[in-house]
Coordinates of C-alpha atoms in Angstrom, one line a residue:
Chain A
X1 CA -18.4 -13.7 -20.6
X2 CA -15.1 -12.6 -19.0
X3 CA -15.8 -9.4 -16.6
X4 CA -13.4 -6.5 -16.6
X5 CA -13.0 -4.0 -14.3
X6 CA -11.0 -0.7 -14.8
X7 CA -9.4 0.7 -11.7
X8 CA -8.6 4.0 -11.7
X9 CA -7.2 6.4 -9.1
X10 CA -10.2 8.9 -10.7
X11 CA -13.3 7.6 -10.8
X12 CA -14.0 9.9 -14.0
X13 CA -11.5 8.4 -15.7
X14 CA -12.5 4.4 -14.9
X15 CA -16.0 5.8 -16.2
X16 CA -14.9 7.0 -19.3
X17 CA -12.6 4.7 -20.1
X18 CA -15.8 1.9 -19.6
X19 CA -17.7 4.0 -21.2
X20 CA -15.3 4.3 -24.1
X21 CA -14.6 0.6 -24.2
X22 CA -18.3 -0.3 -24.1
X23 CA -18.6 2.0 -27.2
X24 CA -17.0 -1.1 -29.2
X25 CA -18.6 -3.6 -27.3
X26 CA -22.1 -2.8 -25.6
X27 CA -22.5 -5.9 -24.4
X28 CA -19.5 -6.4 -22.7
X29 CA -19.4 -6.4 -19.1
X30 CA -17.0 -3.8 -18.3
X31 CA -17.5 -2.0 -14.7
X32 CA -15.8 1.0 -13.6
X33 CA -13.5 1.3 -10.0
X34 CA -11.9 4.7 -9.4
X35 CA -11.7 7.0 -6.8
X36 CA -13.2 6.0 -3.2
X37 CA -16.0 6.0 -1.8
X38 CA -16.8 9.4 -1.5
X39 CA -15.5 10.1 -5.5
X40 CA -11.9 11.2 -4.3
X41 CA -8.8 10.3 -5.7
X42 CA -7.4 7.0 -4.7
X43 CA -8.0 3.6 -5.0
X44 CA -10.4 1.5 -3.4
X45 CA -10.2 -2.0 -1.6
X46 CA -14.0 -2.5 -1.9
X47 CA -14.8 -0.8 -4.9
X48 CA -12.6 -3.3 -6.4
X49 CA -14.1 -6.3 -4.7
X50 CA -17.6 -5.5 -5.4
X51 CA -16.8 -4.4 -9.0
X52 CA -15.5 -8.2 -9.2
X53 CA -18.4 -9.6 -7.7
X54 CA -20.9 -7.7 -9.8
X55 CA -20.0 -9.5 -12.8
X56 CA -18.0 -12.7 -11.9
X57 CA -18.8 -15.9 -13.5
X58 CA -16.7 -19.1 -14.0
X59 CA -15.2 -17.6 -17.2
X60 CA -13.2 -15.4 -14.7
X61 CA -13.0 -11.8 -14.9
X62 CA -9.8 -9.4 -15.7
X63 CA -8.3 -5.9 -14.1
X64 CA -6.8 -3.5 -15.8
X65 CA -5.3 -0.8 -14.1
X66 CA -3.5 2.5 -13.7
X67 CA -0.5 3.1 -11.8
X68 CA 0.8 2.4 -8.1
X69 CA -1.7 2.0 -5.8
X70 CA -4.2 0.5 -8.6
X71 CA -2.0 -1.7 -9.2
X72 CA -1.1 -2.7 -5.6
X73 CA -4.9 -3.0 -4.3
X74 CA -5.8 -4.7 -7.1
X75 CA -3.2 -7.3 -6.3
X76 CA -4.4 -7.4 -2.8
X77 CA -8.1 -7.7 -4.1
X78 CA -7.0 -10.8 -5.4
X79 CA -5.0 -12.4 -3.0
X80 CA -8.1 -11.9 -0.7
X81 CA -10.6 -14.0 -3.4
X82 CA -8.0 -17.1 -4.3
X83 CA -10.6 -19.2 -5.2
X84 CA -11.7 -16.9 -8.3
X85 CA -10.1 -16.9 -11.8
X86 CA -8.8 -13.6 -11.7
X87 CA -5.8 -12.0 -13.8
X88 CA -4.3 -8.2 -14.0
X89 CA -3.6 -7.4 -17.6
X90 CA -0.3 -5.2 -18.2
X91 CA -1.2 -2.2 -20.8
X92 CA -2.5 1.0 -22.0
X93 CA -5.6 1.4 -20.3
X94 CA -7.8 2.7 -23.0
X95 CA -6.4 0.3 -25.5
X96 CA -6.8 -2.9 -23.6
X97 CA -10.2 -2.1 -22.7
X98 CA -11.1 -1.8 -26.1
X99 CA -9.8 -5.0 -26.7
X100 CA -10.5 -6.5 -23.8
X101 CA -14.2 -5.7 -23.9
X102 CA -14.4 -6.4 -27.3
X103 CA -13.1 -9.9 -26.7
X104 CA -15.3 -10.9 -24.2
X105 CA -18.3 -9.8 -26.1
X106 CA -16.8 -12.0 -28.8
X107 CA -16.9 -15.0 -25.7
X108 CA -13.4 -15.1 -25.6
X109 CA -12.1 -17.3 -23.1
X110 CA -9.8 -15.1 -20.2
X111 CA -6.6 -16.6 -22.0
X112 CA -7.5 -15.2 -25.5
X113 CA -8.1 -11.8 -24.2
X114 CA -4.9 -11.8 -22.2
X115 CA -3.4 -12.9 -25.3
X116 CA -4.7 -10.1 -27.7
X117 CA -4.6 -7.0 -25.4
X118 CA -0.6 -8.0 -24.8
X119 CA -0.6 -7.8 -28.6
X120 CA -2.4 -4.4 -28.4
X121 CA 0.1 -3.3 -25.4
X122 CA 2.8 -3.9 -28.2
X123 CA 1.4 -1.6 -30.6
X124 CA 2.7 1.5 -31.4
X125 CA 0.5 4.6 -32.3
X126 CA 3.2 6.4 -34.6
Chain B
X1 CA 9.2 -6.1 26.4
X2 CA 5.5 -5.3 26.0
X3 CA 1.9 -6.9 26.0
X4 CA -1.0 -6.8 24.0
X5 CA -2.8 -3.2 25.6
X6 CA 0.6 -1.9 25.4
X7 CA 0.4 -3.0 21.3
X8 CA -2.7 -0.9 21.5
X9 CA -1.9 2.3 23.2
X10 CA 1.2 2.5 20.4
X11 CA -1.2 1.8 17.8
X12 CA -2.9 4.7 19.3
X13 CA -0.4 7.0 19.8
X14 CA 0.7 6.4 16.0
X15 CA -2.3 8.0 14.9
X16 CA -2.6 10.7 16.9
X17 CA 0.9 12.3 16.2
X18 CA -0.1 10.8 12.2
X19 CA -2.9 13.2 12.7
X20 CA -0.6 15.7 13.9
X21 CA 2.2 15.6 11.1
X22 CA -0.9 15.4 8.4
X23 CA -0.1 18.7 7.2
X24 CA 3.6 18.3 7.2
X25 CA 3.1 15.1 5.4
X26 CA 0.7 16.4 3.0
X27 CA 3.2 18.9 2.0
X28 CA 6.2 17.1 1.7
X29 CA 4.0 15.0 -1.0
X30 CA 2.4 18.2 -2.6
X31 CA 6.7 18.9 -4.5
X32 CA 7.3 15.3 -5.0
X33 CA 4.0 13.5 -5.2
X34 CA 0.1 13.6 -5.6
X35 CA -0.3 15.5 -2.2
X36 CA -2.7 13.0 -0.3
X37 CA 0.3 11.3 1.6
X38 CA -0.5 13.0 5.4
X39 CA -4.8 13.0 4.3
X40 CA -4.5 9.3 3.0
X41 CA -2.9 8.4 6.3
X42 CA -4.8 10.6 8.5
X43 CA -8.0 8.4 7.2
X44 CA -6.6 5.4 7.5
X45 CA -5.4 5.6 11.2
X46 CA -8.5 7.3 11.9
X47 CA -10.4 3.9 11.1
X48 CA -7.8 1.8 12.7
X49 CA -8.4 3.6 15.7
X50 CA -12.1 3.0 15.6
X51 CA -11.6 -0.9 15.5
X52 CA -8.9 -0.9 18.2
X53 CA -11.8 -0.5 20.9
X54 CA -13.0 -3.7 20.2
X55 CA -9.1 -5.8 19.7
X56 CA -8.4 -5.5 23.6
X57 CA -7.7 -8.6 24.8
X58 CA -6.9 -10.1 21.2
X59 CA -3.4 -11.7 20.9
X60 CA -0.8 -9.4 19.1
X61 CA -0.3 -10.8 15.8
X62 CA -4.4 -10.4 15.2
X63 CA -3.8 -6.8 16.2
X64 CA -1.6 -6.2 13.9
X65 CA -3.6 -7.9 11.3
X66 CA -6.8 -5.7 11.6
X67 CA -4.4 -2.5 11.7
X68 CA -3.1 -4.0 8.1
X69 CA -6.8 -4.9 6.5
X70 CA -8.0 -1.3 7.7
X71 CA -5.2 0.6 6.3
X72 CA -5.9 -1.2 3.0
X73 CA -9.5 -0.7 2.8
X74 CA -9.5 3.2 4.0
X75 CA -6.0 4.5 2.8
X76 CA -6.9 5.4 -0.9
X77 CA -2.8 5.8 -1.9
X78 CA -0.3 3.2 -2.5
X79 CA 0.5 3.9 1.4
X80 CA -2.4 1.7 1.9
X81 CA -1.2 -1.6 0.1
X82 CA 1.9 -1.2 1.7
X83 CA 1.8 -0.1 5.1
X84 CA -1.4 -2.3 4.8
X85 CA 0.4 -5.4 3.8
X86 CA 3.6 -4.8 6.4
X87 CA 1.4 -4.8 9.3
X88 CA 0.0 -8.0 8.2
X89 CA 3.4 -9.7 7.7
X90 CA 4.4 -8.5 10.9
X91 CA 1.2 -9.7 12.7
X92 CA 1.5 -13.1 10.9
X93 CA 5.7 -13.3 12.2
X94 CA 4.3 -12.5 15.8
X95 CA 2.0 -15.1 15.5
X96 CA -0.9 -15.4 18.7
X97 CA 1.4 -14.3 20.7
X98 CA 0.5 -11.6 23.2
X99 CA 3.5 -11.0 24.9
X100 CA 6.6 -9.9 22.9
X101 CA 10.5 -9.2 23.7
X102 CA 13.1 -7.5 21.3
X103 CA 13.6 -10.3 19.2
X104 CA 10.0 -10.6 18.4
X105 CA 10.1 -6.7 17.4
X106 CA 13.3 -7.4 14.8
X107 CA 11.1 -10.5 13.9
X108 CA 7.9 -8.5 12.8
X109 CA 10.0 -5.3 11.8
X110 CA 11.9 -7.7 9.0
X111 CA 8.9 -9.1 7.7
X112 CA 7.2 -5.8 7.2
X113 CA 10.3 -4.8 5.6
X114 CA 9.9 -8.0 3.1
X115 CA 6.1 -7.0 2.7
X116 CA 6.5 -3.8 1.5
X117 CA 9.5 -4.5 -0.8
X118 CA 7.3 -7.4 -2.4
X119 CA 4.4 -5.0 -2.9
X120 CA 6.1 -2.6 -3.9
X121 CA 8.6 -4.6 -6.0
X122 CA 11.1 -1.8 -4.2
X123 CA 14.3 -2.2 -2.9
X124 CA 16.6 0.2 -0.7
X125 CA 17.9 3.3 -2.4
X126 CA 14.6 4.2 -4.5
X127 CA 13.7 7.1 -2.4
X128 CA 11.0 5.3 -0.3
X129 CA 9.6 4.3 3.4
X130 CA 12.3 1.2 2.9
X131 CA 15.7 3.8 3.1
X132 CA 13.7 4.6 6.9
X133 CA 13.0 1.3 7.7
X134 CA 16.0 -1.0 6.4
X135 CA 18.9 1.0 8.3
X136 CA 16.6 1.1 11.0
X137 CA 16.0 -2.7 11.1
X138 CA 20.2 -2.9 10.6
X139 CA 20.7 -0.8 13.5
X140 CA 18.2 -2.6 15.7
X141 CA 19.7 -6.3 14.7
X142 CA 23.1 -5.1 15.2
X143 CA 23.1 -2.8 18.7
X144 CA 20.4 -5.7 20.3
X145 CA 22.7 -8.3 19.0
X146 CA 25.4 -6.7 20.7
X147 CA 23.9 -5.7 24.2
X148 CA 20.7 -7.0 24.6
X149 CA 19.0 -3.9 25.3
X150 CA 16.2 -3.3 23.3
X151 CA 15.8 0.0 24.1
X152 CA 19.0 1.1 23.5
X153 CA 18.9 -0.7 20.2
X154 CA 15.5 0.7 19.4
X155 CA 17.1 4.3 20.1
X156 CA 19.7 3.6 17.5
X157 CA 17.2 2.6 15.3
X158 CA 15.1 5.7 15.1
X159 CA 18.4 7.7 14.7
X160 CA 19.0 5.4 11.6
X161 CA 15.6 6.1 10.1
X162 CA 16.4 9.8 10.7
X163 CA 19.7 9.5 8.8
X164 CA 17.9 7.3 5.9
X165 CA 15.2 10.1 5.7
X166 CA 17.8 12.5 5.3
X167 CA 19.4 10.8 2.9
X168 CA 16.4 10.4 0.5
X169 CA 16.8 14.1 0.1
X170 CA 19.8 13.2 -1.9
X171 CA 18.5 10.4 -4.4
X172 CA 16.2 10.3 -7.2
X173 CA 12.9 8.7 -7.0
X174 CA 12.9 5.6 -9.2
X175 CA 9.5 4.1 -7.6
X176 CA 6.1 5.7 -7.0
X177 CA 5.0 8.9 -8.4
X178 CA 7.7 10.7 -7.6
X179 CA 9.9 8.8 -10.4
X180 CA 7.7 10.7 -12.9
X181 CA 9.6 13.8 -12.0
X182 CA 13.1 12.7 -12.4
X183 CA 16.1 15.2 -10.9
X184 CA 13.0 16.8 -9.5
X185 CA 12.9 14.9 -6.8
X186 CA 16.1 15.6 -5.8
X187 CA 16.7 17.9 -2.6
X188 CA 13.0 16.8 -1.1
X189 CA 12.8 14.3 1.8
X190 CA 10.6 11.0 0.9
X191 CA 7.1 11.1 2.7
X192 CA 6.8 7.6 3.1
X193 CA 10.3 7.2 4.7
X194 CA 8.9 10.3 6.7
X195 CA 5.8 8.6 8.0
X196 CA 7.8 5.3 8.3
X197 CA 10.3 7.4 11.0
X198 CA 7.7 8.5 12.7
X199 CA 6.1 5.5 13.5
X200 CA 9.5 3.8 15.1
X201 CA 9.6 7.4 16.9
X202 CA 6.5 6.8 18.6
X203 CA 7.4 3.0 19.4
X204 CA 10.5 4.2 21.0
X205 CA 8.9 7.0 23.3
X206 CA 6.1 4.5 24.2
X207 CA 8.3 1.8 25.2

């Protein structure tokens, strides 16, 4: 199953929005990031990287992500493991987890799910 | 120009006065930003200091490299991917060297430049650490180019980054957080280009 990871500068929002995702998909291997070590606001290098390892198999795991610094540390998280199937997913972050974790429960390969949360980042609500 | 210890007692110094400004950077980030700038980059200089005890001795571009990784792993806010991943591209243009001259600075100074602005996907003129550090690295190139004095054209530097700090007063933020607050922005002076000025302050009173 594809892992996904949900950084968060707050690590009560990457919780909840697991939580939220794993709602739809209990199976789903869907691990929360946010906040640093100590539960402050920011965005964590390690956090990131141990989220990764906690749940990465050869079907490859995928990060979505908040804004700025998520974004950026995730991208370094990455660089940093270059041997691991690995891809950042651009959307809404409650959305594509949804999606996301119910595609992997579904064993989705990593390309399907990219595939159908960029469908679900084209959605509109209204 | 300098050597390896010298690297270190910069590196040094940097935090210190970091740890100084903290407050000052804090609040320039409380109008424009999320307010973490000054605490963000207290922590992460705090931790670079702690592995600088063990780097003496270590060739210049690994210094800068450990200074990059620990600002990544400890800053928390997008300062820490991108003054994380400039002192990485500068310790990777310096190479194993562990004694530089001016052209070895301009060296490191561009590719820290082209770091950030691939991390950040940022370019000059967004209201950022670049509108320091890109008239700085123009005034370096062009006054060492001219006399080759490096620290007369560091000197002109650090008044360039001054200038470009005061100019981000007079832009709107189109990157970061501030962006989220439009013509709000306007008026306030960037914290990154701040802490970005400060740095080549301390490089230029150390040299």
């Amino acid at each position: 199953m594809v892992g996904i990871i949900i950084v968060s500068h707050s690590q009560k929002l990457a919780e909840g929005v697991a939580e939220l995702a794993k709602m739809m998909a209990a199976d789903a291997p869907v691990v929360p990031a946010g906040g640093l070590d100590d539960g402050t606001f920011g965005t964590s290098f390690e956090k990131i990287s141990t989220a990764i390892d906690s749940v990465y198999t050869d079907d490859g795991v995928v990060i979505l992500m908040d804004m700025g610094s998520a974004v950026m540390t995730a991208e370094m998280v990455i660089e940093n493991m270059p041997e691991r199937k690995i891809r950042m997913l651009d959307c809404p972050l409650v959305e594509g987890a949804v999606v996301a974790a119910v595609g992997s429960s579904a064993n989705q390969s990593l390309e399907e799910i990219a595939e159908s949360v960029q469908d679900a980042a084209s959605e509109k609500k209204l | 120009m300098t050597d390896s210890s010298k690297v270190i007692e910069i590196l040094k110094q940097i935090g210190e006065q970091i740890q100084m400004e903290k407050d000052f950077l804090t609040e320039l980030d409380n109008v424009i930003g999320d307010g973490d700038h000054g605490i963000n980059m207290a922590r992460g200089f705090k931790e670079v200091e702690k592995k600088l005890a063990d780097l003496s001795g270590k060739d210049i571009g690994s210094i800068l490299k450990t200074v990059g990784m620990s600002l990544v792993s400890t800053v928390g806010g997008a300062s820490g991917p991108l003054y994380g991943t400039a002192f990485m591209r500068a310790g990777v243009a310096v190479g194993a060297k562990t004694e530089i001259d001016g052209s070895d600075f301009i060296a490191a100074l561009e590719a820290a430049i082209g770091g950030i602005e691939m991390r950040g996907k940022a370019h000059e003129g967004e209201k950022t650490m670049l509108d320091a550090l890109i008239p700085a690295l123009n005034a370096i190139k062009k006054s060492y180019a001219e006399n080759n004095d490096f620290k007369a054209a560091l000197a002109q530097g650090v008044e360039a980054a001054e200038k470009g700090v005061e100019y981000t007063k007079t832009i709107i933020a189109t990157k970061g957080r501030a962006s989220y607050l439009g013509e709000r922005s306007l008026g306030h002076q960037d914290p990154g280009a701040t802490s970005a000025c400060l740095m080549l302050k301390v490089i230029d009173r150390m040299l």
